GROMACS .gro file of C-alpha atoms in nm:
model
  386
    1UNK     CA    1   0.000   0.000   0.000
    2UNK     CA    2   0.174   0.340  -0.105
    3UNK     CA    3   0.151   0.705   0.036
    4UNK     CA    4  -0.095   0.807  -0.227
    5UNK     CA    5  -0.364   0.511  -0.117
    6UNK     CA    6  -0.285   0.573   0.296
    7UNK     CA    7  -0.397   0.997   0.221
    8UNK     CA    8  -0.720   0.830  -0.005
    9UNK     CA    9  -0.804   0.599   0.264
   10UNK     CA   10  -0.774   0.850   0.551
   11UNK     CA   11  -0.987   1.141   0.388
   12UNK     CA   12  -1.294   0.909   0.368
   13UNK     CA   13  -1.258   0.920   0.798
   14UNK     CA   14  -1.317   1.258   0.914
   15UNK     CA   15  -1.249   1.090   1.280
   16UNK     CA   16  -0.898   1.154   1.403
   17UNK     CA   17  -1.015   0.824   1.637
   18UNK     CA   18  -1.042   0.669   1.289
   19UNK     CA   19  -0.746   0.767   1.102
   20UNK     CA   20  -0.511   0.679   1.447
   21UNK     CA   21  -0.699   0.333   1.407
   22UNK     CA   22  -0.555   0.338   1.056
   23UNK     CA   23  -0.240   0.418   1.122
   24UNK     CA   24  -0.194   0.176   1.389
   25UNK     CA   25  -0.318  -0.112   1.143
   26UNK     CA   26  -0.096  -0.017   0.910
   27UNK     CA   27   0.183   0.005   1.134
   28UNK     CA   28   0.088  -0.325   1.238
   29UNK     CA   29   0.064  -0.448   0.938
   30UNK     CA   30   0.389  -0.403   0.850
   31UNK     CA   31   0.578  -0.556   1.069
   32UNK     CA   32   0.285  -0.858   1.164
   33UNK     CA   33   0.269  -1.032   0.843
   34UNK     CA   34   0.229  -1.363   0.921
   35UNK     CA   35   0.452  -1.487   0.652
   36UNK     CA   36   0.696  -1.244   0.754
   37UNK     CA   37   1.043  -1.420   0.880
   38UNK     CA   38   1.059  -1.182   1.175
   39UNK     CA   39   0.788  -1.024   1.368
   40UNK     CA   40   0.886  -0.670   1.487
   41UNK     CA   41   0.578  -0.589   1.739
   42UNK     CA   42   0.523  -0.275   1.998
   43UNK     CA   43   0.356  -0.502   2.322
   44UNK     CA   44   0.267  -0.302   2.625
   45UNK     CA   45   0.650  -0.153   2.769
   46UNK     CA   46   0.832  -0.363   2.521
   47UNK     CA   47   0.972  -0.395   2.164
   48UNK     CA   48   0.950  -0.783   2.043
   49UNK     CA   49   1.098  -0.960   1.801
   50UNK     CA   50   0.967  -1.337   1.679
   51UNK     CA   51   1.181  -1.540   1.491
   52UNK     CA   52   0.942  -1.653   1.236
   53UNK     CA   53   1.053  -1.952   1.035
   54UNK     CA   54   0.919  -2.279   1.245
   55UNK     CA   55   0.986  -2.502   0.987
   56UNK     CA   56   1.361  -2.393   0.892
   57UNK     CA   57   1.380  -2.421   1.308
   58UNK     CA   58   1.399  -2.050   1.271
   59UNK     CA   59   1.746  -2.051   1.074
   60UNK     CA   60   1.911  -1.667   1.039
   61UNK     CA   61   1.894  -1.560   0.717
   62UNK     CA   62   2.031  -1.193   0.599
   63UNK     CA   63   1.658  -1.017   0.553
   64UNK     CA   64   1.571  -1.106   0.884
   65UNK     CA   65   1.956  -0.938   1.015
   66UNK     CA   66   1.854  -0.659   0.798
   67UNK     CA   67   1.480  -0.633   0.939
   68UNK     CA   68   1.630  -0.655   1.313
   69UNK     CA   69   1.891  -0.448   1.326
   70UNK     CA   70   1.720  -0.111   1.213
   71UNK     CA   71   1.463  -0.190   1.463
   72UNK     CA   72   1.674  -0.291   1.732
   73UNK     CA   73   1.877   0.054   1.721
   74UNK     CA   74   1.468   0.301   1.693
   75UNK     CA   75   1.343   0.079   2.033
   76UNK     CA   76   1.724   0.205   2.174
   77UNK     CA   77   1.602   0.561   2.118
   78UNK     CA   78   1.248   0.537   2.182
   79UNK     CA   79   1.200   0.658   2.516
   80UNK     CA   80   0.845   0.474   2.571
   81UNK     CA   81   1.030   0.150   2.474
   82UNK     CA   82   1.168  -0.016   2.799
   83UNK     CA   83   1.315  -0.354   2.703
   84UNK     CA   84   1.358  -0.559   2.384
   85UNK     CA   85   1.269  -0.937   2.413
   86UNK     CA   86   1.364  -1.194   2.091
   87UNK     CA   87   1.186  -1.544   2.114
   88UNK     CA   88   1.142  -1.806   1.814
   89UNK     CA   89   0.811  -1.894   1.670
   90UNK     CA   90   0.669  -2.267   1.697
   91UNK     CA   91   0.811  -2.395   2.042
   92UNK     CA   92   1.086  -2.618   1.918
   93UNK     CA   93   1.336  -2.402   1.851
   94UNK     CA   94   1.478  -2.041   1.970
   95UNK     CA   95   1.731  -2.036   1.660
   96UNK     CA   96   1.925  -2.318   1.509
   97UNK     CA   97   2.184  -2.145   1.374
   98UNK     CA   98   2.222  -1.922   1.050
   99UNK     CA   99   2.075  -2.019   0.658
  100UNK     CA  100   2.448  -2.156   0.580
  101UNK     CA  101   2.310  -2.395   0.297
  102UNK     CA  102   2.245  -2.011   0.137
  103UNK     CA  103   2.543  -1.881   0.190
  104UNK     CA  104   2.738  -2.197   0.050
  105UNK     CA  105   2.486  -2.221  -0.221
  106UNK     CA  106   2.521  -1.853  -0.305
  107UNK     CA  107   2.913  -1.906  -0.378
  108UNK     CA  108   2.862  -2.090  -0.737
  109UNK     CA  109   2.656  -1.753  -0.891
  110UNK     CA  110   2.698  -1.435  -0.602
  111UNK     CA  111   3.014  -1.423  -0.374
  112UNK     CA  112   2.883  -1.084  -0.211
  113UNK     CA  113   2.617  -1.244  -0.029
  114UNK     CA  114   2.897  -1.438   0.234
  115UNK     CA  115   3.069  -1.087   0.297
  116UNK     CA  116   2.682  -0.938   0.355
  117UNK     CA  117   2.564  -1.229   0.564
  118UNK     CA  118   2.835  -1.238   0.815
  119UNK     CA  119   2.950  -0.893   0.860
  120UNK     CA  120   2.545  -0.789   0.866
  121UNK     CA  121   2.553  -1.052   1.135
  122UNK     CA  122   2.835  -0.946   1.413
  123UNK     CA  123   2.758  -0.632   1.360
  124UNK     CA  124   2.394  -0.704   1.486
  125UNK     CA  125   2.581  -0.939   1.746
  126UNK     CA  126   2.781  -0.585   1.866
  127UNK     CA  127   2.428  -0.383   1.866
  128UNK     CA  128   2.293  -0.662   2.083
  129UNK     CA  129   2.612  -0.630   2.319
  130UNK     CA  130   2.579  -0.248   2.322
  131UNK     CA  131   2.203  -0.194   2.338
  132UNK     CA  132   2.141   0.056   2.590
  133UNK     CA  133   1.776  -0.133   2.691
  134UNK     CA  134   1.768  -0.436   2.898
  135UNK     CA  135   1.732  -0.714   2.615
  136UNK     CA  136   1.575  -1.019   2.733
  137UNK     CA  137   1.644  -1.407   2.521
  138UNK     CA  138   1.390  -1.626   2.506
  139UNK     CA  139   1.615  -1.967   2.417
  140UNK     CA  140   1.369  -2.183   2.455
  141UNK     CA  141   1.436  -2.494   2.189
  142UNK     CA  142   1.710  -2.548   2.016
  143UNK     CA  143   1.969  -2.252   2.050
  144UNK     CA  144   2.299  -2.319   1.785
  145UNK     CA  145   2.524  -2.110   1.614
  146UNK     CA  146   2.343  -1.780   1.463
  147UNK     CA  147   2.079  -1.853   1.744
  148UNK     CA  148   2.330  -1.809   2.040
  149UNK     CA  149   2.489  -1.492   1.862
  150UNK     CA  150   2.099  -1.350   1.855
  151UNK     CA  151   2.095  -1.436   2.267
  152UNK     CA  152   2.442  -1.441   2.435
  153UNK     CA  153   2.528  -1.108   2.433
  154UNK     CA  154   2.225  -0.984   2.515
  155UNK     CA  155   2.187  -0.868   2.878
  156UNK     CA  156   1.920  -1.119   3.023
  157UNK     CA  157   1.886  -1.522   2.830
  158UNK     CA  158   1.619  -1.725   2.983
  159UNK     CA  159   1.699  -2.109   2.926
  160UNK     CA  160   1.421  -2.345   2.979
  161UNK     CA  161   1.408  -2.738   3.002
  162UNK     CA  162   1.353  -2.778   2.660
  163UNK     CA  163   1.661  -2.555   2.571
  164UNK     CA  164   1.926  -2.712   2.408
  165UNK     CA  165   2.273  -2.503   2.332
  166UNK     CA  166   2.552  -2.597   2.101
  167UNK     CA  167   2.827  -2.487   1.858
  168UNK     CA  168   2.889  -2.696   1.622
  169UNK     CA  169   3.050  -2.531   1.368
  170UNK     CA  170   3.407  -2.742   1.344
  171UNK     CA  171   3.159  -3.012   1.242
  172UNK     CA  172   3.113  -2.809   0.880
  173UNK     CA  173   3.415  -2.728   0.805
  174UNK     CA  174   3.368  -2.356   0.988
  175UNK     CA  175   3.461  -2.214   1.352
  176UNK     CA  176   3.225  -2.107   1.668
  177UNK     CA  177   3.215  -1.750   1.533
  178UNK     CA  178   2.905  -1.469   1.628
  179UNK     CA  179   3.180  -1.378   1.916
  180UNK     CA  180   3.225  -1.753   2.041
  181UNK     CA  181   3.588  -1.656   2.095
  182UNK     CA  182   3.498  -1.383   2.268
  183UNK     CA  183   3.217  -1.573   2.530
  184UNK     CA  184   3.345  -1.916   2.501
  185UNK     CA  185   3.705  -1.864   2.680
  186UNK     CA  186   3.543  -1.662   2.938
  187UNK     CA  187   3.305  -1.951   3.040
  188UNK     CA  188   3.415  -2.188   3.342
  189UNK     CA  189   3.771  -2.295   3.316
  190UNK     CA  190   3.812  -2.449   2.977
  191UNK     CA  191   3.499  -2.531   2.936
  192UNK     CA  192   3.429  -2.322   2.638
  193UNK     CA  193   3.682  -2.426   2.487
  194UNK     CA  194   3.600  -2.796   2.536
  195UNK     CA  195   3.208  -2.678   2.392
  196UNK     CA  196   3.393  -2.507   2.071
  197UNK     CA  197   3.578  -2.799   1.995
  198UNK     CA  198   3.337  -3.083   2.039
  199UNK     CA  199   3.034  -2.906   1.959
  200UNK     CA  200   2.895  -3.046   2.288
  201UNK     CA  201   2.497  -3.043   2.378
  202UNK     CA  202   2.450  -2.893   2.702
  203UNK     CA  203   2.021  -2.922   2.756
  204UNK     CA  204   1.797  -2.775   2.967
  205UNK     CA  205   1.927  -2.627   3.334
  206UNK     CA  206   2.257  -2.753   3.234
  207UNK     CA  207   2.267  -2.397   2.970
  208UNK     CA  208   2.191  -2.208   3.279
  209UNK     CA  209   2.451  -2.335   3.509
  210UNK     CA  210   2.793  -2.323   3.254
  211UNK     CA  211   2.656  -1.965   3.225
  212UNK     CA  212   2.524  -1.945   2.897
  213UNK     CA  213   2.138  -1.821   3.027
  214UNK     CA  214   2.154  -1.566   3.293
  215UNK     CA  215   1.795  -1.750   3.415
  216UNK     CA  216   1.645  -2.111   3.420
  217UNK     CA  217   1.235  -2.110   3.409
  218UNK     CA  218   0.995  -2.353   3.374
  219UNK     CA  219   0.865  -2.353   3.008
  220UNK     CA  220   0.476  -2.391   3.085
  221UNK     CA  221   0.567  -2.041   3.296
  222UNK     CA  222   0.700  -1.910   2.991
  223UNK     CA  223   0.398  -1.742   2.870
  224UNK     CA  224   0.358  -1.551   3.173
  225UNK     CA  225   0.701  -1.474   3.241
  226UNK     CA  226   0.634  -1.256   2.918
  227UNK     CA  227   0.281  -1.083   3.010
  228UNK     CA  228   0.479  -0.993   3.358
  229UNK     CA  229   0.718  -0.836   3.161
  230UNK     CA  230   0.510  -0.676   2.917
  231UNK     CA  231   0.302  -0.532   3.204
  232UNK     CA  232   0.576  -0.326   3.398
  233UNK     CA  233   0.500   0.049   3.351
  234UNK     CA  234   0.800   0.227   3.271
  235UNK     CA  235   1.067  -0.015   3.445
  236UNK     CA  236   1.419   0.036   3.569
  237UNK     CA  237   1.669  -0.241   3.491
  238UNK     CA  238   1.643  -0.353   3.838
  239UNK     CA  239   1.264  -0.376   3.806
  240UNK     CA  240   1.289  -0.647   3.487
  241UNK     CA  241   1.567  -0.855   3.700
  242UNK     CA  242   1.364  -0.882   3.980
  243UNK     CA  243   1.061  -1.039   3.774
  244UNK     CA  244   1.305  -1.286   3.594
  245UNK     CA  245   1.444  -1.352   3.959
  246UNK     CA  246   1.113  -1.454   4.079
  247UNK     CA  247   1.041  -1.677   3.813
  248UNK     CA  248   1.379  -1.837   3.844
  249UNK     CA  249   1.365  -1.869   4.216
  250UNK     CA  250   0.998  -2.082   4.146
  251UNK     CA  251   1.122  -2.314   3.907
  252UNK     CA  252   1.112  -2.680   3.981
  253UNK     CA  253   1.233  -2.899   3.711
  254UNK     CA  254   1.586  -3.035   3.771
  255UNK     CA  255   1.654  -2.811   4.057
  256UNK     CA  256   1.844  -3.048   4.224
  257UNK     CA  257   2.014  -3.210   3.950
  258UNK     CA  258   2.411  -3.151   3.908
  259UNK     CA  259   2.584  -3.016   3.577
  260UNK     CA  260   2.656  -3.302   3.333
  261UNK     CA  261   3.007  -3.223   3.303
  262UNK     CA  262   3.041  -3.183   3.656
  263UNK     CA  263   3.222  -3.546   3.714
  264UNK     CA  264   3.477  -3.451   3.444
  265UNK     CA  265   3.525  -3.053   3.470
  266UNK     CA  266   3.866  -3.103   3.625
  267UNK     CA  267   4.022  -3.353   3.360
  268UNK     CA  268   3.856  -3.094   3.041
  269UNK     CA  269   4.040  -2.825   3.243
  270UNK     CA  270   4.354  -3.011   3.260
  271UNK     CA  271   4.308  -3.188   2.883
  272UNK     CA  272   4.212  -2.883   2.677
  273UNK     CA  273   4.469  -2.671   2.866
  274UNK     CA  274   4.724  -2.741   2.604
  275UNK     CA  275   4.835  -2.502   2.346
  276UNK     CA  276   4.778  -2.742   2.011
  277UNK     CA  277   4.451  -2.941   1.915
  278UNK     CA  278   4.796  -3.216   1.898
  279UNK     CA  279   4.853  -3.181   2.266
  280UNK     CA  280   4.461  -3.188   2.335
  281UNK     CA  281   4.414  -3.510   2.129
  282UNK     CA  282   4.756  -3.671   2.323
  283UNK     CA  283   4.572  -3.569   2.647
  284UNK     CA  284   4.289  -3.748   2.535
  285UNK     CA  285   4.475  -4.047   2.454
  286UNK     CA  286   4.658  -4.124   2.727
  287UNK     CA  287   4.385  -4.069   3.022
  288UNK     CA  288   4.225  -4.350   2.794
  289UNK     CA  289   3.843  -4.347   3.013
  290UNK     CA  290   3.587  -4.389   2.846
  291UNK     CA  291   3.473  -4.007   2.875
  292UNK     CA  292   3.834  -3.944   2.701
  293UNK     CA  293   3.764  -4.148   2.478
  294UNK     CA  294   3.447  -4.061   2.346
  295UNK     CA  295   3.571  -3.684   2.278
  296UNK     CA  296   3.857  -3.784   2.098
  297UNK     CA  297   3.658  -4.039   1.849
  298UNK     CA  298   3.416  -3.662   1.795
  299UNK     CA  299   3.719  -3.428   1.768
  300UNK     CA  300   3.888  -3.690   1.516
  301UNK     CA  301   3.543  -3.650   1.312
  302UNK     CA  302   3.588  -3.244   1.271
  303UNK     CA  303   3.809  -3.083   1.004
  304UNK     CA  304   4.097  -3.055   1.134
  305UNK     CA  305   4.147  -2.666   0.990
  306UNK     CA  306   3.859  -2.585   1.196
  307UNK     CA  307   4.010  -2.714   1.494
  308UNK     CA  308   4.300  -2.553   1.443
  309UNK     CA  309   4.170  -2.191   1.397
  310UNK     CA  310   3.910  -2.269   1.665
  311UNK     CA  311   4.122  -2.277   1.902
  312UNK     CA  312   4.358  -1.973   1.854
  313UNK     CA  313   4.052  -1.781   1.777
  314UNK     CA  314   3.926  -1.848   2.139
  315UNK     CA  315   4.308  -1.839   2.292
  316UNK     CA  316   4.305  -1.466   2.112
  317UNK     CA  317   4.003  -1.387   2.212
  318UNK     CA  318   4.071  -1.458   2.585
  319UNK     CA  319   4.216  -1.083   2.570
  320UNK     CA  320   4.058  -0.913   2.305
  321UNK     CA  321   3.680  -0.686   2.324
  322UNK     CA  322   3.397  -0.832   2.138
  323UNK     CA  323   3.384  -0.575   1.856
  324UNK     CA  324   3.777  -0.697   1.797
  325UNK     CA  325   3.659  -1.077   1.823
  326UNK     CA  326   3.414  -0.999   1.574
  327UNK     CA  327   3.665  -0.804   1.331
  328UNK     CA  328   3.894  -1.116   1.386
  329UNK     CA  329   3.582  -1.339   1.349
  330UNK     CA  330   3.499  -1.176   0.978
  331UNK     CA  331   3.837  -1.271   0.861
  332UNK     CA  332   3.792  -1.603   0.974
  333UNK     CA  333   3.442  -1.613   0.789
  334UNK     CA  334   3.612  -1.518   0.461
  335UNK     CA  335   3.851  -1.696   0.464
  336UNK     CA  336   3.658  -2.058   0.552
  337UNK     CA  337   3.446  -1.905   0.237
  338UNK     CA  338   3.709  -1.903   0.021
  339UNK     CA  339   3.866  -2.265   0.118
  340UNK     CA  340   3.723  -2.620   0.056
  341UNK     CA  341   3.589  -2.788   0.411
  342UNK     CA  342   3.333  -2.532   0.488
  343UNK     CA  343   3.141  -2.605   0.162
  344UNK     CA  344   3.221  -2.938   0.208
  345UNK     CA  345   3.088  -2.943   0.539
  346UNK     CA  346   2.791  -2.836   0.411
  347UNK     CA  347   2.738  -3.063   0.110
  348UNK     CA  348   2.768  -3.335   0.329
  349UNK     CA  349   2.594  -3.276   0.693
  350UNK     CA  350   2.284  -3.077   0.537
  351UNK     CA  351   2.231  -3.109   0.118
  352UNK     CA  352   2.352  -3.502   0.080
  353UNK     CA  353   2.338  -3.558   0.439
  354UNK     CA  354   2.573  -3.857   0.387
  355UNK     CA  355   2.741  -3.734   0.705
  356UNK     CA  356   3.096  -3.804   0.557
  357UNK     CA  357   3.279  -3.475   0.488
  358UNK     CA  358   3.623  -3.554   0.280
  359UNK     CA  359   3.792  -3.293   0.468
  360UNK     CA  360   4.120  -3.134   0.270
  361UNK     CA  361   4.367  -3.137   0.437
  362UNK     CA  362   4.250  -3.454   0.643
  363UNK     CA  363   4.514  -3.472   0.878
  364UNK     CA  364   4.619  -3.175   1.153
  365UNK     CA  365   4.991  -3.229   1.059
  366UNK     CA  366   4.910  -3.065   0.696
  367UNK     CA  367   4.723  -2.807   0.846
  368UNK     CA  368   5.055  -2.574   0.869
  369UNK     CA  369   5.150  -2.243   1.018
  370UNK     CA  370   5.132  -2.045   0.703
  371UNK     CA  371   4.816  -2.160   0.651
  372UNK     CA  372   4.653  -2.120   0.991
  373UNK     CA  373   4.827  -1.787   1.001
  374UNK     CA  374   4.649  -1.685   0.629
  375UNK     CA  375   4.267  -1.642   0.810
  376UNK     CA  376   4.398  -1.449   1.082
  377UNK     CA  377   4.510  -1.214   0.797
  378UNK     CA  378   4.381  -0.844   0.796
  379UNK     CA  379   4.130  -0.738   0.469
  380UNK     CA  380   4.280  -0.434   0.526
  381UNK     CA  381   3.976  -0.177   0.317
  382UNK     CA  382   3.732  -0.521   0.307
  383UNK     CA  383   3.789  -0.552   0.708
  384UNK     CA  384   3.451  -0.536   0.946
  385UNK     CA  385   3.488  -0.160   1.071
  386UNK     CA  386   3.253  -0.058   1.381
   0.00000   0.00000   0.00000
């Protein structure tokens, strides 16, 4: 509907009542679409965005970065906007990652749309960080890759027991990026880095207590959790915490339970201590149990150029800001874009689904310095500039 149609339709409606009614439904309109990808809704204190592709698990593709971000940075000015809250549509997942089979797909006729997608990403992943309004993660469901870059750095993430975190990126051929080496080595010990090599599943509480969700609530008290929210009149940052507090104090399920990795946290902090994905792997091999053993026959699966940059990116990032993460982060992207194992990774876990990547090289001892040291490489004009 154009300009010209809007000023037709509102001179039959003498009313201002009317023509505000208007407005408002076109407003609506806009951004309510319910075949839009992303909802972008005004609800009572609060600016909301739904992640609106159920069936694609609500996969991050670059119109929905582009749709978020603008909208992201009016609710940080609008002073009757209190807090931003992002949830995924269809209750199974929060966001399982971004639309890679695109962006791999998209290499054969349009290179520009892997430079788009990724620096259009972190630099929605920075706004997140930097957004002067609480901003409040639903990750209820399955929470991966693009999904945890949409939540992480947000101020408040609300895990649930259907939540289920992961980053599995060495898997395909690509790295934990969306400022994984930024919050990964600052999790427990070396935890993170044990999650960004294996692309372990933590579920449920367990995403609460290695510190990925700031909150644990039961999902059935999901819905209300929201409506509380929603309801506040003109809340402090204090006010929000204190609702998500409640709700977390009055959750039930698994309360008592301990962390998976608990049993094990002080052999990954000793294994994955080690300076080379080598020395990890030796680690691995000599303690020999069966825990050991099982993360060694899943690290031996990943390309072993993923492992490699994975973990200098997160033994860089230890030290650096986010916004330099993400700059470093970009150069990784590019560079995986421009090699073989990402694509690969891709052909083979999601389009043939054959689940047996031909990764080149195959073996860490080919994966050399000069290499390694080629995706840490500045873009120099091309670089991701905040």
């Amino acid at each position: 509907m154009g300009l010209r149609e809007v000023w037709r339709l509102m001179s039959r409606f003498n009313s201002s009542k009317r023509t505000n009614i208007i407005l408002q439904h076109l407003r609506m309109s806009k951004h309510t679409d319910a075949a839009a990808e992303v909802l972008l809704e005004r609800k009572g204190c609060a600016g909301v965005i739904t992640l609106n592709r159920p069936k694609f698990l609500n996969a991050l593709n670059l119109s929905m970065i582009r749709q978020i971000y603008p909208q992201l940075k009016k609710w940080e000015q609008d002073p009757e906007t209190f807090l931003i809250i992002i949830k995924g549509a269809g209750g199974k997942a929060f966001c399982a990652g971004g639309d890679i089979r695109v962006i791999s797909e998209a290499r054969k006729a349009n290179q520009k749309i892997a430079q788009d997608f990724f620096r259009e990403e972190y630099m929605l992943n920075n706004a997140i960080d930097s957004c002067q309004k609480p901003y409040i993660a639903l990750i209820h469901g399955i929470t991966m890759g693009g999904g945890v870059g949409l939540s992480v750095h947000g101020q408040f993430r609300v895990a649930t027991e259907k939540s289920l975190f992961a980053m599995p990126e060495t898997a395909i051929g690509l790295f934990p990026d969306v400022g994984g080496g930024y919050f990964l080595p600052r999790l427990q010990g070396k935890l993170g880095c044990f999650l960004a090599l294996t692309g372990f599943r933590l579920k449920g509480r367990d995403v609460y207590t290695a510190g990925i969700a700031t909150h644990f609530v039961d999902s059935e008290k999901l819905g209300m959790l929201e409506e509380d929210l929603l309801a506040l009149k003109s809340p402090s940052k204090e006010n929000i915490a204190d609702v998500l507090e409640t709700y977390h104090a009055k959750s039930k399920i698994d309360q008592d339970k301990s962390f998976i990795l608990e049993e094990h946290m002080d052999k990954i902090n000793s294994w994955f201590s080690a300076n080379t994905v080598e020395e990890i792997i030796e680690n691995l091999q000599q303690d020999g149990s069966s825990f050991a053993l099982e993360q060694l026959k899943v690290i031996n699966k990943m390309s072993p150029t993923s492992l490699k940059i994975t973990l200098r990116q997160l033994m860089e990032g230890s030290s650096k800001t986010l916004q330099e993460v993400l700059t470093m982060e970009y150069r990784l992207s590019q560079a995986c874009m421009r090699g073989h194992d990402f694509h690969e990774g891709v052909r083979a876990v999601l389009i043939d689904k054959d689940q047996s990547p031909k990764w080149k090289p195959a073996d860490l001892k080919e994966v050399t310095d000069e290499a390694l040291n080629n995706h840490f490489k500045s873009l120099g004009s091309n670089d991701l500039k905040f």
